Amino acid sequence: MEENILFVDDDINILDTFRRTFRRKFRFDCANSGQEALDMMQKAETSYAVIVCDQQMPSLSGTFVLAEVHDRWPD
C-alpha cells in the first residue's frame, strides 16, 4: 500500500510549489485551510503517513489541526 502525504497551507502559492515539486515522487493531497484538512481526513478513504501543516493560518492554527488529527485518528 502506497502511503500518502497531506499538505495544509492557506497560501495557494505554497501548495502549488508542493504540487510541482512532489507530483512525480509521492501521492499527496492539499488542503487550503485547517478546516478543509480536517474535513478531508473525515471523508478520506485513505490515511496519511505524513501531514505537513502551516502553523499560522487564519482560523485554525497548525498546532490545533495536528492536535485534532492526533485526537481523532491516533493511528
CSV table of N, CA, C and O in Angstrom, one decimal:
chain,number,residue,atom,x,y,z
A,1,MET,N,0.8,-1.2,0.0
A,1,MET,CA,0.0,0.0,0.0
A,1,MET,C,0.9,1.2,0.0
A,1,MET,O,1.8,1.4,0.8
A,2,GLU,N,0.6,2.1,-0.9
A,2,GLU,CA,1.4,3.4,-1.0
A,2,GLU,C,0.8,4.4,0.0
A,2,GLU,O,-0.4,4.5,0.2
A,3,GLU,N,1.8,5.0,0.7
A,3,GLU,CA,1.4,6.0,1.7
A,3,GLU,C,1.2,7.3,1.1
A,3,GLU,O,1.8,7.7,0.2
A,4,ASN,N,0.4,8.2,1.8
A,4,ASN,CA,0.0,9.5,1.3
A,4,ASN,C,0.5,10.6,2.2
A,4,ASN,O,0.6,10.4,3.4
A,5,ILE,N,0.6,11.8,1.6
A,5,ILE,CA,1.0,13.0,2.4
A,5,ILE,C,-0.1,14.0,2.3
A,5,ILE,O,-0.8,14.1,1.2
A,6,LEU,N,-0.4,14.7,3.3
A,6,LEU,CA,-1.3,15.8,3.3
A,6,LEU,C,-0.6,17.1,3.6
A,6,LEU,O,0.0,17.2,4.6
A,7,PHE,N,-0.6,18.0,2.6
A,7,PHE,CA,-0.1,19.4,2.8
A,7,PHE,C,-1.2,20.3,3.1
A,7,PHE,O,-2.2,20.4,2.4
A,8,VAL,N,-1.0,21.1,4.2
A,8,VAL,CA,-2.0,22.1,4.6
A,8,VAL,C,-1.4,23.5,4.7
A,8,VAL,O,-0.4,23.7,5.5
A,9,ASP,N,-1.9,24.4,3.9
A,9,ASP,CA,-1.4,25.8,4.0
A,9,ASP,C,-2.5,26.7,3.4
A,9,ASP,O,-3.2,26.3,2.4
A,10,ASP,N,-2.6,27.9,3.9
A,10,ASP,CA,-3.6,28.8,3.4
A,10,ASP,C,-3.1,29.6,2.3
A,10,ASP,O,-3.8,30.3,1.6
A,11,ASP,N,-1.8,29.5,1.9
A,11,ASP,CA,-1.2,30.2,0.8
A,11,ASP,C,-1.2,29.3,-0.4
A,11,ASP,O,-0.4,28.3,-0.4
A,12,ILE,N,-2.0,29.6,-1.4
A,12,ILE,CA,-2.1,28.7,-2.6
A,12,ILE,C,-0.8,28.6,-3.3
A,12,ILE,O,-0.5,27.6,-3.9
A,13,ASN,N,0.1,29.6,-3.3
A,13,ASN,CA,1.4,29.6,-3.9
A,13,ASN,C,2.3,28.5,-3.3
A,13,ASN,O,3.0,27.8,-4.0
A,14,ILE,N,2.2,28.3,-2.0
A,14,ILE,CA,3.0,27.3,-1.4
A,14,ILE,C,2.5,25.9,-1.7
A,14,ILE,O,3.2,25.0,-2.1
A,15,LEU,N,1.1,25.8,-1.8
A,15,LEU,CA,0.5,24.5,-2.2
A,15,LEU,C,0.9,24.2,-3.6
A,15,LEU,O,1.2,23.0,-3.9
A,16,ASP,N,0.9,25.2,-4.5
A,16,ASP,CA,1.3,25.0,-5.9
A,16,ASP,C,2.8,24.5,-6.0
A,16,ASP,O,3.1,23.7,-6.8
A,17,THR,N,3.6,25.1,-5.1
A,17,THR,CA,5.0,24.7,-5.1
A,17,THR,C,5.1,23.2,-4.7
A,17,THR,O,5.9,22.4,-5.3
A,18,PHE,N,4.4,22.8,-3.7
A,18,PHE,CA,4.4,21.4,-3.3
A,18,PHE,C,3.9,20.5,-4.4
A,18,PHE,O,4.5,19.4,-4.7
A,19,ARG,N,2.9,20.9,-5.1
A,19,ARG,CA,2.3,20.1,-6.2
A,19,ARG,C,3.4,19.9,-7.3
A,19,ARG,O,3.6,18.8,-7.8
A,20,ARG,N,4.0,21.0,-7.7
A,20,ARG,CA,5.1,20.9,-8.7
A,20,ARG,C,6.3,20.1,-8.3
A,20,ARG,O,6.8,19.3,-9.1
A,21,THR,N,6.7,20.3,-7.1
A,21,THR,CA,7.9,19.6,-6.6
A,21,THR,C,7.7,18.1,-6.4
A,21,THR,O,8.6,17.3,-6.7
A,22,PHE,N,6.5,17.7,-5.9
A,22,PHE,CA,6.3,16.3,-5.4
A,22,PHE,C,5.4,15.5,-6.3
A,22,PHE,O,5.2,14.3,-6.1
A,23,ARG,N,4.9,16.1,-7.4
A,23,ARG,CA,3.9,15.4,-8.2
A,23,ARG,C,4.3,14.0,-8.8
A,23,ARG,O,3.5,13.1,-8.9
A,24,ARG,N,5.6,13.9,-9.1
A,24,ARG,CA,6.1,12.7,-9.7
A,24,ARG,C,6.8,11.8,-8.6
A,24,ARG,O,7.2,10.7,-9.0
A,25,LYS,N,6.8,12.2,-7.4
A,25,LYS,CA,7.6,11.5,-6.4
A,25,LYS,C,6.7,10.8,-5.3
A,25,LYS,O,7.0,9.7,-4.8
A,26,PHE,N,5.6,11.4,-5.0
A,26,PHE,CA,4.7,11.0,-3.9
A,26,PHE,C,3.2,11.1,-4.3
A,26,PHE,O,2.9,11.9,-5.1
A,27,ARG,N,2.4,10.3,-3.6
A,27,ARG,CA,1.0,10.5,-3.6
A,27,ARG,C,0.6,11.5,-2.5
A,27,ARG,O,1.0,11.3,-1.4
A,28,PHE,N,-0.1,12.5,-2.8
A,28,PHE,CA,-0.5,13.5,-1.8
A,28,PHE,C,-1.7,14.3,-2.1
A,28,PHE,O,-2.2,14.3,-3.3
A,29,ASP,N,-2.3,14.9,-1.1
A,29,ASP,CA,-3.4,15.8,-1.2
A,29,ASP,C,-3.0,17.2,-0.6
A,29,ASP,O,-2.1,17.2,0.2
A,30,CYS,N,-3.8,18.2,-1.0
A,30,CYS,CA,-3.5,19.5,-0.5
A,30,CYS,C,-4.8,20.1,0.1
A,30,CYS,O,-5.9,19.9,-0.5
A,31,ALA,N,-4.7,20.8,1.2
A,31,ALA,CA,-5.8,21.4,1.8
A,31,ALA,C,-5.5,22.9,2.0
A,31,ALA,O,-4.4,23.3,2.4
A,32,ASN,N,-6.5,23.8,1.7
A,32,ASN,CA,-6.2,25.2,1.7
A,32,ASN,C,-6.5,25.8,3.1
A,32,ASN,O,-6.4,27.0,3.3
A,33,SER,N,-6.9,25.0,4.1
A,33,SER,CA,-7.2,25.5,5.4
A,33,SER,C,-7.2,24.4,6.4
A,33,SER,O,-7.3,23.2,6.0
A,34,GLY,N,-7.1,24.7,7.7
A,34,GLY,CA,-7.1,23.7,8.7
A,34,GLY,C,-8.5,22.9,8.7
A,34,GLY,O,-8.5,21.7,8.8
A,35,GLN,N,-9.5,23.7,8.5
A,35,GLN,CA,-10.9,23.0,8.5
A,35,GLN,C,-11.0,22.1,7.3
A,35,GLN,O,-11.5,21.0,7.4
A,36,GLU,N,-10.5,22.5,6.1
A,36,GLU,CA,-10.6,21.7,4.9
A,36,GLU,C,-9.8,20.4,5.2
A,36,GLU,O,-10.2,19.3,4.8
A,37,ALA,N,-8.6,20.5,5.8
A,37,ALA,CA,-7.8,19.3,6.1
A,37,ALA,C,-8.6,18.4,7.0
A,37,ALA,O,-8.6,17.2,6.8
A,38,LEU,N,-9.2,18.9,8.1
A,38,LEU,CA,-10.0,18.0,9.0
A,38,LEU,C,-11.2,17.4,8.2
A,38,LEU,O,-11.5,16.2,8.4
A,39,ASP,N,-11.8,18.1,7.4
A,39,ASP,CA,-12.9,17.6,6.6
A,39,ASP,C,-12.4,16.5,5.6
A,39,ASP,O,-13.1,15.4,5.5
A,40,MET,N,-11.2,16.7,5.0
A,40,MET,CA,-10.7,15.7,4.1
A,40,MET,C,-10.3,14.4,4.9
A,40,MET,O,-10.5,13.3,4.4
A,41,MET,N,-9.8,14.6,6.1
A,41,MET,CA,-9.5,13.4,6.9
A,41,MET,C,-10.7,12.7,7.3
A,41,MET,O,-10.7,11.4,7.3
A,42,GLN,N,-11.8,13.4,7.6
A,42,GLN,CA,-13.1,12.7,8.0
A,42,GLN,C,-13.6,11.9,6.8
A,42,GLN,O,-14.1,10.8,7.0
A,43,LYS,N,-13.5,12.4,5.6
A,43,LYS,CA,-14.1,11.8,4.4
A,43,LYS,C,-13.1,10.9,3.7
A,43,LYS,O,-13.5,10.1,2.8
A,44,ALA,N,-11.9,10.9,4.1
A,44,ALA,CA,-10.8,10.2,3.4
A,44,ALA,C,-11.1,8.7,3.4
A,44,ALA,O,-11.5,8.0,4.3
A,45,GLU,N,-10.8,8.1,2.2
A,45,GLU,CA,-10.8,6.7,2.0
A,45,GLU,C,-9.4,6.1,2.3
A,45,GLU,O,-9.2,4.9,2.2
A,46,THR,N,-8.5,7.0,2.5
A,46,THR,CA,-7.1,6.6,2.8
A,46,THR,C,-6.6,7.3,4.0
A,46,THR,O,-7.2,8.3,4.4
A,47,SER,N,-5.5,6.8,4.6
A,47,SER,CA,-4.9,7.5,5.7
A,47,SER,C,-3.7,8.3,5.2
A,47,SER,O,-3.2,8.0,4.1
A,48,TYR,N,-3.2,9.1,6.0
A,48,TYR,CA,-2.0,9.9,5.6
A,48,TYR,C,-0.8,9.5,6.5
A,48,TYR,O,-0.9,9.5,7.8
A,49,ALA,N,0.3,9.2,5.9
A,49,ALA,CA,1.5,8.8,6.7
A,49,ALA,C,2.2,10.1,7.3
A,49,ALA,O,2.8,10.0,8.3
A,50,VAL,N,2.0,11.2,6.5
A,50,VAL,CA,2.7,12.4,6.9
A,50,VAL,C,1.7,13.6,6.7
A,50,VAL,O,1.0,13.6,5.7
A,51,ILE,N,1.6,14.5,7.6
A,51,ILE,CA,0.9,15.8,7.4
A,51,ILE,C,1.9,16.9,7.6
A,51,ILE,O,2.5,17.0,8.7
A,52,VAL,N,2.0,17.7,6.6
A,52,VAL,CA,2.8,18.9,6.6
A,52,VAL,C,1.9,20.1,6.7
A,52,VAL,O,1.1,20.3,5.8
A,53,CYS,N,1.9,20.8,7.9
A,53,CYS,CA,0.9,21.8,8.2
A,53,CYS,C,1.5,23.2,8.5
A,53,CYS,O,2.4,23.2,9.4
A,54,ASP,N,1.0,24.2,7.9
A,54,ASP,CA,1.4,25.6,8.2
A,54,ASP,C,1.0,25.9,9.6
A,54,ASP,O,-0.1,25.5,10.1
A,55,GLN,N,1.8,26.6,10.4
A,55,GLN,CA,1.5,26.9,11.8
A,55,GLN,C,0.5,28.1,11.8
A,55,GLN,O,-0.5,28.1,12.6
A,56,GLN,N,0.7,29.1,11.0
A,56,GLN,CA,0.0,30.4,11.2
A,56,GLN,C,-1.1,30.5,10.0
A,56,GLN,O,-0.7,31.0,8.9
A,57,MET,N,-2.3,30.0,10.3
A,57,MET,CA,-3.4,30.1,9.3
A,57,MET,C,-4.5,30.9,10.0
A,57,MET,O,-4.6,30.9,11.2
A,58,PRO,N,-5.3,31.5,9.2
A,58,PRO,CA,-6.3,32.5,9.8
A,58,PRO,C,-7.3,31.9,10.8
A,58,PRO,O,-7.4,32.5,11.9
A,59,SER,N,-7.9,30.7,10.6
A,59,SER,CA,-8.9,30.3,11.5
A,59,SER,C,-8.4,29.2,12.5
A,59,SER,O,-8.6,29.3,13.7
A,60,LEU,N,-7.7,28.2,12.0
A,60,LEU,CA,-7.2,27.2,12.9
A,60,LEU,C,-5.7,27.1,12.7
A,60,LEU,O,-5.2,27.0,11.6
A,61,SER,N,-5.0,27.1,13.8
A,61,SER,CA,-3.5,27.1,13.8
A,61,SER,C,-3.1,25.6,13.4
A,61,SER,O,-3.8,24.7,13.6
A,62,GLY,N,-1.9,25.5,12.9
A,62,GLY,CA,-1.3,24.2,12.6
A,62,GLY,C,-1.3,23.3,13.8
A,62,GLY,O,-1.5,22.1,13.7
A,63,THR,N,-0.9,23.9,15.0
A,63,THR,CA,-0.9,23.1,16.2
A,63,THR,C,-2.3,22.6,16.5
A,63,THR,O,-2.4,21.4,16.9
A,64,PHE,N,-3.3,23.4,16.4
A,64,PHE,CA,-4.7,22.9,16.6
A,64,PHE,C,-5.0,21.8,15.7
A,64,PHE,O,-5.6,20.7,16.1
A,65,VAL,N,-4.7,21.9,14.4
A,65,VAL,CA,-5.1,20.9,13.4
A,65,VAL,C,-4.4,19.6,13.7
A,65,VAL,O,-5.0,18.5,13.7
A,66,LEU,N,-3.1,19.7,14.0
A,66,LEU,CA,-2.4,18.4,14.3
A,66,LEU,C,-2.8,17.8,15.6
A,66,LEU,O,-2.9,16.5,15.7
A,67,ALA,N,-3.2,18.6,16.6
A,67,ALA,CA,-3.7,18.0,17.8
A,67,ALA,C,-5.1,17.3,17.6
A,67,ALA,O,-5.4,16.3,18.1
A,68,GLU,N,-5.9,17.9,16.8
A,68,GLU,CA,-7.2,17.3,16.4
A,68,GLU,C,-7.0,16.0,15.7
A,68,GLU,O,-7.7,15.0,15.9
A,69,VAL,N,-6.1,16.0,14.7
A,69,VAL,CA,-5.8,14.8,14.0
A,69,VAL,C,-5.3,13.7,15.0
A,69,VAL,O,-5.8,12.6,14.9
A,70,HIS,N,-4.5,14.1,15.9
A,70,HIS,CA,-4.0,13.1,16.9
A,70,HIS,C,-5.1,12.6,17.7
A,70,HIS,O,-5.1,11.4,18.0
A,71,ASP,N,-6.0,13.4,18.1
A,71,ASP,CA,-7.1,13.0,19.0
A,71,ASP,C,-8.1,12.1,18.2
A,71,ASP,O,-8.6,11.1,18.8
A,72,ARG,N,-8.4,12.5,17.0
A,72,ARG,CA,-9.5,11.8,16.3
A,72,ARG,C,-9.0,10.5,15.6
A,72,ARG,O,-9.7,9.6,15.4
A,73,TRP,N,-7.8,10.6,15.1
A,73,TRP,CA,-7.2,9.5,14.3
A,73,TRP,C,-5.8,9.1,14.9
A,73,TRP,O,-4.8,9.4,14.3
A,74,PRO,N,-5.7,8.6,16.1
A,74,PRO,CA,-4.4,8.3,16.7
A,74,PRO,C,-3.5,7.4,16.0
A,74,PRO,O,-2.3,7.4,16.2
A,75,ASP,N,-4.1,6.6,15.1
A,75,ASP,CA,-3.2,5.7,14.3
A,75,ASP,C,-2.6,6.4,13.1
A,75,ASP,O,-1.7,5.9,12.5
